[in-house]
Coordinates of C-alpha atoms and ligand atoms in Angstrom, one line a residue:
M77 CA 84.2 -26.2 -4.1
Q78 CA 87.5 -27.0 -2.5
G79 CA 87.5 -30.4 -0.8
K80 CA 89.4 -31.1 2.4
L81 CA 90.6 -34.1 4.4
L82 CA 90.1 -33.9 8.1
V83 CA 92.1 -36.7 9.7
I84 CA 90.7 -36.9 13.2
G85 CA 91.9 -38.7 16.3
F86 CA 88.8 -38.8 18.5
G87 CA 90.6 -40.0 21.7
P88 CA 89.9 -43.1 23.7
G89 CA 86.1 -43.1 23.1
S90 CA 84.3 -40.8 25.6
F91 CA 82.9 -37.5 24.5
E92 CA 84.7 -35.6 27.3
H93 CA 88.1 -36.8 26.2
M94 CA 87.7 -35.7 22.6
T95 CA 89.2 -32.3 21.7
K96 CA 86.9 -29.4 20.8
R97 CA 88.5 -29.2 17.3
A98 CA 87.8 -32.9 16.7
Q99 CA 84.2 -32.4 17.6
E100 CA 83.9 -29.3 15.3
A101 CA 85.7 -31.1 12.5
I102 CA 83.3 -34.1 12.7
Q103 CA 80.3 -31.7 12.6
E104 CA 81.6 -29.6 9.7
S105 CA 82.4 -32.6 7.5
D106 CA 80.1 -33.8 4.7
C107 CA 81.0 -37.4 5.1
I108 CA 82.7 -39.7 7.7
I109 CA 84.9 -42.5 6.9
G110 CA 86.0 -45.0 9.6
Y111 CA 85.9 -48.4 11.1
K112 CA 82.3 -49.4 12.1
T113 CA 82.9 -49.4 15.9
Y114 CA 84.5 -46.0 15.7
V115 CA 81.5 -44.5 13.8
E116 CA 79.3 -45.9 16.5
L117 CA 81.4 -44.2 19.2
I118 CA 80.9 -40.7 17.7
Q119 CA 77.2 -41.3 16.7
E120 CA 75.9 -38.5 19.0
L121 CA 77.8 -35.9 17.1
L122 CA 76.5 -36.8 13.6
T123 CA 73.8 -34.9 11.8
D124 CA 73.3 -35.6 8.1
Q125 CA 76.8 -36.7 7.2
E126 CA 77.2 -39.5 4.7
I127 CA 78.7 -42.5 6.5
I128 CA 81.2 -44.8 4.9
S129 CA 82.1 -47.4 7.5
T130 CA 84.2 -50.3 6.7
G131 CA 85.8 -53.3 8.4
M132 CA 89.0 -53.3 10.4
S133 CA 91.4 -54.5 7.7
E134 CA 90.3 -52.2 5.0
E135 CA 92.4 -49.2 5.9
V136 CA 93.9 -48.7 2.5
S137 CA 90.5 -48.7 0.7
R138 CA 89.3 -46.3 3.4
A139 CA 92.1 -43.9 2.7
Q140 CA 91.7 -44.1 -1.0
A141 CA 87.9 -43.5 -0.8
A142 CA 88.6 -40.5 1.5
V143 CA 91.1 -38.9 -1.0
R144 CA 88.7 -39.5 -3.9
L145 CA 85.8 -37.8 -2.2
A146 CA 87.9 -34.9 -1.1
E147 CA 89.0 -34.5 -4.7
E148 CA 85.4 -34.3 -5.7
G149 CA 85.1 -31.3 -3.4
K150 CA 83.8 -32.9 -0.2
K151 CA 84.9 -32.2 3.3
V152 CA 85.8 -35.7 4.5
A153 CA 86.4 -36.8 8.1
V154 CA 88.6 -39.8 8.4
I155 CA 88.4 -41.0 11.9
S156 CA 90.8 -42.9 14.1
S157 CA 90.5 -43.8 17.8
G158 CA 93.2 -42.2 20.0
D159 CA 95.5 -40.2 17.8
A160 CA 95.3 -40.5 14.1
G161 CA 99.0 -40.3 13.8
V162 CA 99.6 -43.3 16.2
Y163 CA 98.9 -46.6 14.3
G164 CA 96.0 -44.6 12.8
M165 CA 94.9 -43.2 9.4
A166 CA 97.1 -40.1 9.1
G167 CA 100.1 -41.8 7.5
L168 CA 98.0 -43.9 5.1
V169 CA 96.1 -40.8 3.9
Y170 CA 99.4 -39.1 3.2
E171 CA 100.8 -42.2 1.4
V172 CA 97.7 -42.3 -0.9
L173 CA 98.0 -38.6 -1.6
I174 CA 101.7 -38.8 -2.3
E175 CA 101.1 -41.7 -4.7
K176 CA 98.9 -39.3 -6.6
G177 CA 101.5 -36.5 -6.8
W178 CA 99.7 -34.4 -4.2
T179 CA 101.4 -31.2 -2.8
E180 CA 100.1 -28.9 -0.2
D181 CA 99.9 -25.9 -2.6
S182 CA 98.1 -27.7 -5.5
G183 CA 96.2 -30.5 -3.8
V184 CA 93.2 -30.8 -1.5
G185 CA 93.6 -29.4 2.0
V186 CA 94.7 -31.7 4.8
E187 CA 94.2 -31.1 8.5
V188 CA 95.4 -33.7 11.0
I189 CA 93.6 -33.2 14.3
P190 CA 95.4 -34.7 17.3
G191 CA 93.7 -36.9 19.9
I192 CA 94.6 -38.5 23.2
S193 CA 96.4 -41.8 22.3
A194 CA 95.9 -45.0 24.3
I195 CA 99.3 -44.6 25.9
N196 CA 98.1 -41.5 27.6
S197 CA 94.5 -42.4 28.3
C198 CA 95.5 -45.8 29.7
A199 CA 98.3 -44.3 31.7
S200 CA 95.9 -41.9 33.4
L201 CA 93.8 -44.7 34.6
L202 CA 96.7 -46.7 35.9
G203 CA 98.3 -43.8 37.9
A204 CA 101.4 -42.3 36.4
P205 CA 103.3 -45.2 34.8
I206 CA 104.8 -43.3 31.8
M207 CA 106.5 -40.3 33.4
H208 CA 110.0 -41.2 32.1
D209 CA 111.3 -42.3 28.7
A210 CA 108.7 -44.5 27.2
C211 CA 107.8 -46.1 23.9
T212 CA 104.9 -47.7 22.1
I213 CA 105.3 -51.0 20.3
S214 CA 102.5 -52.6 18.3
L215 CA 102.4 -56.4 18.4
S216 CA 100.5 -56.5 15.2
D217 CA 102.6 -58.4 12.6
H218 CA 100.1 -58.0 9.8
L219 CA 102.2 -55.3 8.2
T220 CA 105.4 -55.5 10.1
P221 CA 107.7 -58.6 10.2
W222 CA 107.7 -60.3 13.7
E223 CA 111.4 -60.4 13.6
L224 CA 111.6 -56.6 13.7
I225 CA 108.9 -56.3 16.4
E226 CA 110.9 -58.8 18.5
K227 CA 114.1 -56.7 18.0
R228 CA 112.2 -53.6 19.2
I229 CA 110.9 -55.3 22.3
E230 CA 114.3 -56.5 23.1
A231 CA 115.9 -53.1 22.6
A232 CA 113.3 -51.3 24.6
A233 CA 113.5 -53.8 27.4
Q234 CA 117.2 -53.5 27.5
A235 CA 117.1 -49.7 27.5
D236 CA 114.7 -49.7 30.4
F237 CA 111.9 -47.9 28.6
V238 CA 108.4 -47.9 30.0
I239 CA 106.6 -49.8 27.2
S240 CA 103.0 -49.6 25.9
L241 CA 102.1 -52.5 23.8
Y242 CA 99.3 -51.7 21.3
N243 CA 97.4 -54.4 19.5
P244 CA 98.7 -57.0 22.0
K245 CA 96.4 -59.9 21.0
S246 CA 93.5 -60.8 18.7
G247 CA 91.5 -63.9 17.9
R248 CA 94.2 -65.1 15.6
R249 CA 97.3 -63.4 17.0
T250 CA 97.8 -65.0 20.4
R251 CA 101.5 -66.0 20.5
Q252 CA 102.8 -62.5 20.2
I253 CA 102.0 -61.4 23.7
V254 CA 103.5 -64.6 25.1
E255 CA 106.7 -64.0 23.2
A256 CA 106.8 -60.4 24.2
Q257 CA 106.5 -61.4 27.9
R258 CA 109.3 -64.0 27.5
I259 CA 111.7 -61.4 26.0
M260 CA 110.8 -58.8 28.7
L261 CA 111.5 -61.3 31.4
E262 CA 115.1 -61.7 30.1
Y263 CA 115.7 -58.1 31.1
R264 CA 113.3 -57.1 33.8
S265 CA 112.3 -58.5 37.1
P266 CA 109.2 -60.7 37.1
K267 CA 107.8 -58.3 39.7
T268 CA 107.9 -55.4 37.3
P269 CA 104.5 -53.7 37.5
V270 CA 102.2 -54.2 34.5
G271 CA 98.9 -52.4 33.8
L272 CA 96.3 -53.9 31.5
V273 CA 93.7 -51.4 30.4
K274 CA 90.8 -52.6 28.3
S275 CA 88.4 -50.1 26.6
A276 CA 89.7 -47.0 28.5
Y277 CA 87.0 -44.4 28.8
R278 CA 84.5 -46.6 27.1
D279 CA 81.5 -48.5 28.5
R280 CA 83.3 -51.7 29.2
E281 CA 86.4 -50.2 30.7
H282 CA 88.4 -52.7 32.7
I283 CA 91.7 -52.1 34.6
V284 CA 94.0 -54.7 36.0
I285 CA 97.3 -54.0 37.8
T286 CA 99.5 -57.0 37.9
D287 CA 103.2 -57.8 37.2
L288 CA 105.3 -59.2 34.4
E289 CA 105.3 -62.7 35.7
N290 CA 101.5 -62.9 36.0
M291 CA 100.2 -60.7 33.2
L292 CA 99.1 -63.5 31.0
N293 CA 96.7 -64.8 33.6
Y294 CA 94.3 -62.0 32.8
D295 CA 92.2 -61.3 29.8
I296 CA 94.1 -59.4 27.1
G297 CA 92.4 -58.6 23.8
M298 CA 92.1 -56.3 20.8
L299 CA 91.0 -53.4 23.0
T300 CA 93.7 -53.8 25.6
T301 CA 96.8 -51.7 26.0
V302 CA 99.5 -53.3 28.1
V303 CA 101.7 -50.9 30.0
I304 CA 105.0 -52.4 31.3
G305 CA 106.9 -50.3 33.9
N306 CA 110.6 -49.7 33.9
S307 CA 113.0 -50.9 36.6
S308 CA 112.0 -48.1 39.0
T309 CA 108.2 -48.2 38.5
F310 CA 106.4 -49.1 41.7
L311 CA 102.9 -49.8 43.0
Y312 CA 101.3 -47.7 45.6
D313 CA 97.7 -48.2 46.7
K314 CA 96.8 -49.9 43.4
K315 CA 98.4 -47.2 41.3
M316 CA 101.4 -47.7 39.1
I317 CA 103.9 -44.9 39.4
T318 CA 107.2 -44.3 37.6
P319 CA 109.4 -41.8 39.3
R320 CA 110.5 -38.7 37.3
G321 CA 114.1 -39.7 37.5
Y322 CA 116.2 -42.6 38.7
Q323 CA 117.9 -40.2 41.1
R324 CA 115.3 -39.0 43.4
K325 CA 116.5 -36.2 45.6
Y326 CA 114.5 -36.0 48.7
T327 CA 114.7 -34.8 52.2
L328 CA 113.5 -35.9 55.6
N329 CA 109.8 -35.7 56.3
T330 CA 108.7 -34.3 53.0
T331 CA 107.9 -35.4 49.6
E332 CA 108.6 -32.1 48.0
Q333 CA 111.7 -31.3 46.1
R334 CA 113.7 -29.2 48.4
L335 CA 116.6 -28.2 46.2
R336 CA 116.1 -24.8 44.6
P337 CA 116.2 -25.0 40.8
H338 CA 119.7 -23.5 40.6
E339 CA 120.9 -25.9 43.3
R340 CA 119.4 -28.9 41.5
L341 CA 121.7 -28.4 38.5
R342 CA 124.9 -28.2 40.5
H343 CA 127.4 -31.0 39.6
E344 CA 127.5 -32.4 43.2
N345 CA 123.7 -32.8 43.1
E346 CA 123.7 -34.6 39.8
P347 CA 126.8 -36.9 40.1
W348 CA 125.3 -39.2 37.4
A349 CA 124.9 -36.5 34.7
L350 CA 127.3 -35.9 31.8
H351 CA 128.6 -32.5 32.6
Q352 CA 129.9 -29.9 30.1
G353 CA 133.7 -29.9 29.7
K354 CA 134.4 -32.9 31.9
N355 CA 137.5 -34.3 30.2
D356 CA 136.9 -38.0 30.7
M357 CA 133.5 -37.8 29.2
E358 CA 134.3 -35.5 26.3
I359 CA 133.5 -37.2 23.1
V360 CA 133.5 -34.5 20.4
K361 CA 136.5 -32.4 19.7
V362 CA 136.6 -29.5 17.2
E363 CA 139.9 -29.0 15.5
A364 CA 140.7 -25.8 13.6
S365 CA 143.8 -25.3 11.5
A366 CA 145.0 -22.1 9.8
T367 CA 144.3 -23.3 6.3
A368 CA 141.4 -25.8 6.7
A369 CA 138.0 -25.0 8.0
A370 CA 137.1 -26.3 11.4
E371 CA 136.6 -30.0 11.3
K372 CA 134.7 -32.2 13.7
E373 CA 136.4 -35.2 14.9
V374 CA 134.7 -37.8 17.0
I375 CA 137.0 -39.4 19.4
P376 CA 135.8 -42.8 20.3
K377 CA 136.9 -42.6 23.9
A378 CA 134.1 -44.6 25.3
S379 CA 131.3 -46.6 23.6
S380 CA 127.8 -45.7 24.6
L381 CA 127.6 -49.1 26.3
E382 CA 130.8 -48.3 28.3
L383 CA 129.4 -45.0 29.3
A384 CA 126.1 -46.6 30.3
I385 CA 128.0 -49.2 32.4
E386 CA 130.0 -46.4 34.0
A387 CA 126.9 -44.4 34.8
L388 CA 125.2 -47.4 36.2
S389 CA 128.1 -48.3 38.3
I390 CA 128.1 -44.8 39.8
V391 CA 124.4 -45.2 40.6
K392 CA 124.7 -48.8 41.8
D393 CA 128.0 -49.0 43.7
G394 CA 129.6 -51.0 40.8
S395 CA 127.3 -54.0 41.1
T396 CA 126.0 -53.9 37.6
E397 CA 126.6 -56.7 35.2
I398 CA 125.4 -56.0 31.7
K399 CA 127.1 -58.6 29.6
G400 CA 126.5 -62.3 30.4
T401 CA 123.5 -62.0 32.7
K402 CA 120.8 -59.9 31.3
T403 CA 118.7 -59.1 34.3
V404 CA 119.3 -55.6 35.5
D405 CA 118.0 -55.4 39.0
N406 CA 118.1 -51.7 39.7
P407 CA 117.5 -50.4 43.2
V408 CA 116.7 -46.7 43.1
V409 CA 119.5 -44.7 44.6
S410 CA 118.4 -41.3 45.8
I411 CA 120.2 -38.4 47.3
F412 CA 118.9 -38.2 50.8
E413 CA 119.2 -34.7 52.3
L414 CA 118.8 -33.6 55.8
A415 CA 120.4 -31.4 58.4
V416 CA 121.8 -32.6 61.7
S417 CA 122.8 -30.7 64.9
P418 CA 123.9 -32.0 68.3
G419 CA 120.9 -30.6 70.1
V420 CA 118.5 -27.7 70.6
V421 CA 120.7 -26.2 73.3
N422 CA 123.8 -28.3 73.1
K423 CA 126.3 -27.0 70.6
Q424 CA 129.0 -29.6 71.2
F425 CA 129.7 -32.6 69.0
T426 CA 131.2 -35.7 70.7
P427 CA 134.0 -37.5 68.9
K428 CA 131.7 -40.5 68.6
Q429 CA 129.1 -38.4 66.8
M430 CA 131.8 -37.3 64.4
V431 CA 132.7 -40.9 63.7
T432 CA 129.0 -41.7 63.1
L433 CA 128.7 -38.8 60.7
A434 CA 131.7 -40.0 58.7
E435 CA 130.3 -43.5 58.6
V436 CA 126.8 -42.6 57.4
V437 CA 127.9 -39.9 55.0
G438 CA 130.4 -42.2 53.2
E439 CA 130.6 -40.9 49.6
G440 CA 128.1 -38.1 50.3
T441 CA 128.8 -34.6 51.3
M442 CA 128.7 -32.6 54.6
E443 CA 128.4 -28.9 54.7
Y444 CA 128.4 -26.6 57.7
T445 CA 125.7 -24.0 57.4
T446 CA 125.1 -20.6 58.9
H447 CA 122.2 -22.1 60.9
H448 CA 124.2 -24.2 63.4
Q449 CA 123.6 -27.3 61.4
I450 CA 125.5 -29.7 59.2
H451 CA 123.7 -30.3 55.9
L452 CA 124.1 -33.9 54.7
R453 CA 123.7 -35.2 51.1
I454 CA 123.9 -38.9 51.0
P455 CA 123.3 -41.2 48.0
T456 CA 121.4 -44.2 49.4
T457 CA 118.7 -46.8 48.8
S458 CA 117.7 -46.9 52.4
P459 CA 117.3 -43.5 54.2
E460 CA 115.8 -45.3 57.2
N461 CA 119.1 -46.8 58.1
I462 CA 120.7 -43.5 58.0
T463 CA 118.2 -41.7 60.2
E464 CA 118.3 -44.6 62.7
K465 CA 122.1 -44.4 63.1
L466 CA 122.1 -40.6 63.4
K467 CA 119.3 -40.6 66.0
S468 CA 121.0 -43.3 68.1
A469 CA 124.1 -41.1 68.1
G470 CA 122.0 -38.4 69.7
F471 CA 121.7 -36.1 66.7
I472 CA 118.7 -33.9 66.1
L473 CA 117.5 -34.5 62.5
E474 CA 115.7 -31.8 60.6
P475 CA 114.4 -31.5 57.1
L476 CA 115.7 -28.8 54.7
G477 CA 113.9 -26.2 52.7
D478 CA 110.9 -24.2 53.5
V479 CA 110.3 -25.3 57.0
S480 CA 110.6 -23.7 60.4
Q481 CA 113.7 -24.2 62.5
L482 CA 114.4 -23.2 66.0
K483 CA 117.8 -21.5 66.5
A484 CA 118.5 -21.5 70.2
C485 CA 121.6 -20.2 72.0
D486 CA 123.6 -22.4 74.3
F487 CA 122.2 -20.8 77.4
C488 CA 125.7 -20.0 78.6
E489 CA 126.5 -23.7 78.4
G490 CA 123.3 -24.6 80.2
E491 CA 124.0 -22.3 83.2
K492 CA 121.1 -20.0 82.4
K493 CA 118.7 -22.9 82.1
D494 CA 115.3 -21.5 83.2
S495 CA 113.9 -21.0 79.7
I496 CA 115.4 -24.2 78.2
P497 CA 112.1 -26.2 78.5
Y498 CA 110.3 -23.5 76.5
A499 CA 112.9 -23.7 73.7
E500 CA 112.6 -27.5 73.7
E501 CA 108.8 -27.4 73.6
L502 CA 108.9 -24.9 70.7
H503 CA 111.4 -27.1 68.9
Q504 CA 109.2 -30.1 69.3
K505 CA 106.1 -28.3 68.2
L506 CA 107.4 -26.3 65.3
S507 CA 110.7 -27.6 63.9
G508 CA 110.3 -29.1 60.5
L509 CA 106.8 -27.6 59.9
E510 CA 106.3 -26.9 56.2
L511 CA 105.8 -23.2 55.5
P512 CA 105.6 -20.8 52.6
K513 CA 109.3 -20.1 53.0
E514 CA 112.0 -21.0 55.4
L515 CA 111.5 -19.5 58.9
K516 CA 114.0 -19.2 61.7
V517 CA 112.8 -18.7 65.2
G518 CA 115.7 -17.4 67.3
F519 CA 115.5 -18.2 71.0
N520 CA 118.0 -16.6 73.4
G521 CA 118.2 -17.2 77.1
C522 CA 119.2 -13.8 78.3
G523 CA 119.0 -10.1 77.4
M524 CA 122.4 -10.1 75.9
A525 CA 120.9 -12.2 73.0
C526 CA 124.4 -13.0 71.8
Y527 CA 123.1 -15.7 69.4
G528 CA 121.3 -12.9 67.6
A529 CA 117.6 -13.8 68.1
V530 CA 116.6 -10.3 67.2
N531 CA 118.0 -10.9 63.7
E532 CA 115.8 -13.9 63.0
D533 CA 112.3 -14.0 61.4
I534 CA 110.9 -14.4 64.9
G535 CA 113.0 -13.5 67.9
I536 CA 112.3 -14.6 71.5
I537 CA 114.4 -13.4 74.3
F538 CA 114.1 -14.5 77.9
R539 CA 114.7 -11.6 80.3
K540 CA 113.9 -11.1 83.9
G541 CA 111.7 -14.3 84.0
K542 CA 109.6 -13.2 81.0
F543 CA 109.8 -13.0 77.3
D544 CA 110.4 -10.2 74.8
L545 CA 109.2 -10.8 71.3
F546 CA 110.6 -9.5 68.0
L547 CA 108.9 -10.0 64.6
G548 CA 109.9 -9.7 61.0
A549 CA 113.7 -9.2 60.9
K550 CA 114.9 -9.0 57.3
T551 CA 117.6 -11.5 57.6
V552 CA 119.4 -11.1 54.2
G553 CA 120.2 -8.4 51.7
R554 CA 121.6 -4.8 51.9
T555 CA 118.6 -3.6 53.8
A556 CA 118.8 -6.3 56.4
H557 CA 117.4 -5.2 59.7
A558 CA 116.5 -6.5 63.1
G559 CA 113.0 -7.6 64.0
Q560 CA 110.5 -5.2 65.3
P561 CA 110.1 -5.3 69.1
V562 CA 106.4 -6.0 69.4
A563 CA 106.0 -7.1 73.0
E564 CA 107.9 -7.4 76.3
G565 CA 107.1 -9.2 79.5
I566 CA 105.2 -12.0 78.0
E567 CA 104.3 -14.6 80.7
P568 CA 106.2 -17.9 80.2
D569 CA 103.0 -19.8 80.2
H570 CA 101.8 -18.0 77.1
I571 CA 104.9 -17.9 75.0
V572 CA 104.7 -21.3 73.3
E573 CA 101.0 -21.0 72.3
L574 CA 101.5 -17.4 71.1
I575 CA 104.4 -18.4 68.8
E576 CA 102.4 -21.4 67.5
R577 CA 99.5 -19.0 66.6
I578 CA 101.9 -16.7 64.8
V579 CA 103.6 -19.5 62.8
Y580 CA 100.3 -21.2 61.9
E581 CA 98.8 -17.9 60.7
Y582 CA 101.8 -17.4 58.4
K583 CA 101.6 -21.0 57.3
E584 CA 97.9 -20.6 56.3
K585 CA 97.9 -17.1 54.9
G586 CA 101.4 -16.5 53.5
H587 CA 101.8 -16.7 49.8
P588 CA 104.2 -19.4 48.4
N589 CA 107.7 -18.2 48.7
E590 CA 106.7 -15.1 50.7
R591 CA 109.2 -14.5 53.5
F592 CA 107.9 -13.9 57.0
F593 CA 108.8 -10.2 57.1
K594 CA 107.1 -9.6 53.7
Y595 CA 104.0 -11.3 55.0
F596 CA 104.0 -9.1 58.1
K597 CA 104.4 -6.0 55.8
R598 CA 101.6 -7.1 53.5
V599 CA 99.0 -8.0 56.1
G600 CA 99.9 -5.1 58.4
S601 CA 99.3 -7.1 61.6
I602 CA 99.9 -10.6 63.0
Q603 CA 97.9 -11.8 66.0
G604 CA 97.2 -8.2 66.9
Y605 CA 100.8 -6.9 66.6
I606 CA 100.9 -3.9 64.2
Y607 CA 103.6 -3.7 61.5
K608 CA 106.1 -0.9 61.5
D609 CA 108.6 -0.3 58.7
M610 CA 112.0 -1.1 60.1
T611 CA 113.8 -0.7 56.7
P612 CA 117.0 1.4 57.2
K613 CA 117.3 4.3 54.9
I614 CA 120.6 3.9 53.2
E615 CA 122.2 6.6 51.2
I616 CA 125.2 5.5 49.4
E617 CA 127.8 8.0 48.2
P618 CA 128.7 7.5 44.5
A619 CA 132.0 5.8 44.1
P620 CA 134.7 8.4 43.6
C621 CA 135.9 6.9 40.3
G622 CA 132.6 7.0 38.5
D623 CA 130.7 3.7 38.4
Ligands
SAH950 N1 95.3 -44.6 17.1 C1 95.1 -45.4 18.3 C2 95.7 -46.7 18.3 C3 95.1 -47.7 17.3 S1 95.8 -49.3 17.3 C4 95.6 -44.6 19.5 O1 96.4 -43.6 19.3 O2 95.3 -44.9 20.6 C5 94.6 -50.1 18.3 C6 95.2 -50.4 19.7 O3 95.1 -49.2 20.4 C7 94.3 -51.4 20.5 O4 94.7 -52.7 20.2 C8 94.7 -51.0 21.9 O5 95.9 -51.6 22.2 C9 94.9 -49.5 21.8 N2 93.7 -48.8 22.2 C10 93.0 -47.9 21.4 N3 91.9 -47.4 22.1 C11 92.0 -47.9 23.4 C12 91.2 -47.8 24.5 N4 90.2 -47.0 24.6 N5 91.6 -48.5 25.6 C13 92.6 -49.3 25.6 N6 93.4 -49.5 24.5 C14 93.1 -48.8 23.4

């Protein structure tokens, strides 16, 4: 009979967090080898397996026994908590096998079964502290010189990794965590969030959220994992969160990422990234000559430290000091995005407003859009200051993305003013509302409709004291068409409520990314208005010269 080694990570400890394969492997094994506490944790799964449980520090003899039994033809489960490849038994088992000249083709079978490691299980209980570049460091110096561990802590602290400390403290090893904290404090703020998770997903689970300065005031032991945040990790409602990137791009009123995937990658939206072909950042040059093969030459234009300092200075307005003082106090700079316009009806900017725009935008960008708005992108640490200044200059501020927007005309510079209050009420009730897709509500103050309300998703036209309504224009593409005239003579008292019902129906029932006209076509009727196909039939003559 061919023996086999099943090297199993059984996860943090609870049955629900063990993989199906780990459970099967335990059940199909003839014998189980593991540390006593671990064997107890998987007790419920055992049937008639032979149990070889040993003390904590006997890993080598456990691995040797496992290999010997497998060579005798047994299926041997070697169990580790978490993942067997993370400070677990997997490496040791291979080391013992290699010592014996094992190869995959000639030797016993080996299957390493992955499990949820403490970094993941503990992170899940703390919130989302890992999220970005992170590392694990074991503070156990039984098999690793302390000097090396110290170096790693320092390097990780300096590089702003989120750090998970495994084996932080035991009865005899008590100084290591004190030293680790001391090193960390040289690089990170004392207020850096720290999570202490003891016995994650086990009976005595205990979670503490504290900070770097105070972490040692709490119980830390053999069963604790210490998760130290990076410089942008923050606490929210007792959860520890690390943002996905240092550069958060966000827009007014909404937590969702508003840039489309292709927009996100544009250079102007990632000023901190190392872009292809940017001369001053180019570090590798390929030289080819007629006789020699192409040869790679590394041009040491900038050291990685210099590049890092340059990058940080872009992010932080040049206030970084890396050498000398070690503390990197890193406020999160984000690209704040919003749209501004001078008013719902008013289309005129005052010179003072233009000056305010120039001041708040600073190094950011301003783009005039097809929607009577200026789109602002401003790197900042405090969007509140920006919104305050813009509001006091009389701007209307609107979020970007899949929201509704009212596009009113200028009502002949306010002369045709009877319907203006309805436009303003609609703006107040609907502008900025999150929807499956962007939605423009055109509102024109007379039958001329020269601001093109009929060409918007929803068109409202004030004519002879009442309203005409158009729904479902196709606003873009070769088959663009006006909206379907669905009603005329709507009483002014009803218009706001009717439009609200239409927009909220679309909000609730539209599929994500489904434009309004597609929704109308799919459902066939909105608030009793029946869909008619308005798509123009286009016949295009073939080009005279072929294709
Ligand atoms: N192979 C394991 C790690 C073993 S080293 C894994 O991948 O998770 C032992 C250390 O792991 C402990 O000192 C503790 O820091 C961490 N650890 C393991 N299980 C844990 C749990 N359930 N809760 C918190 N920390 C745990």
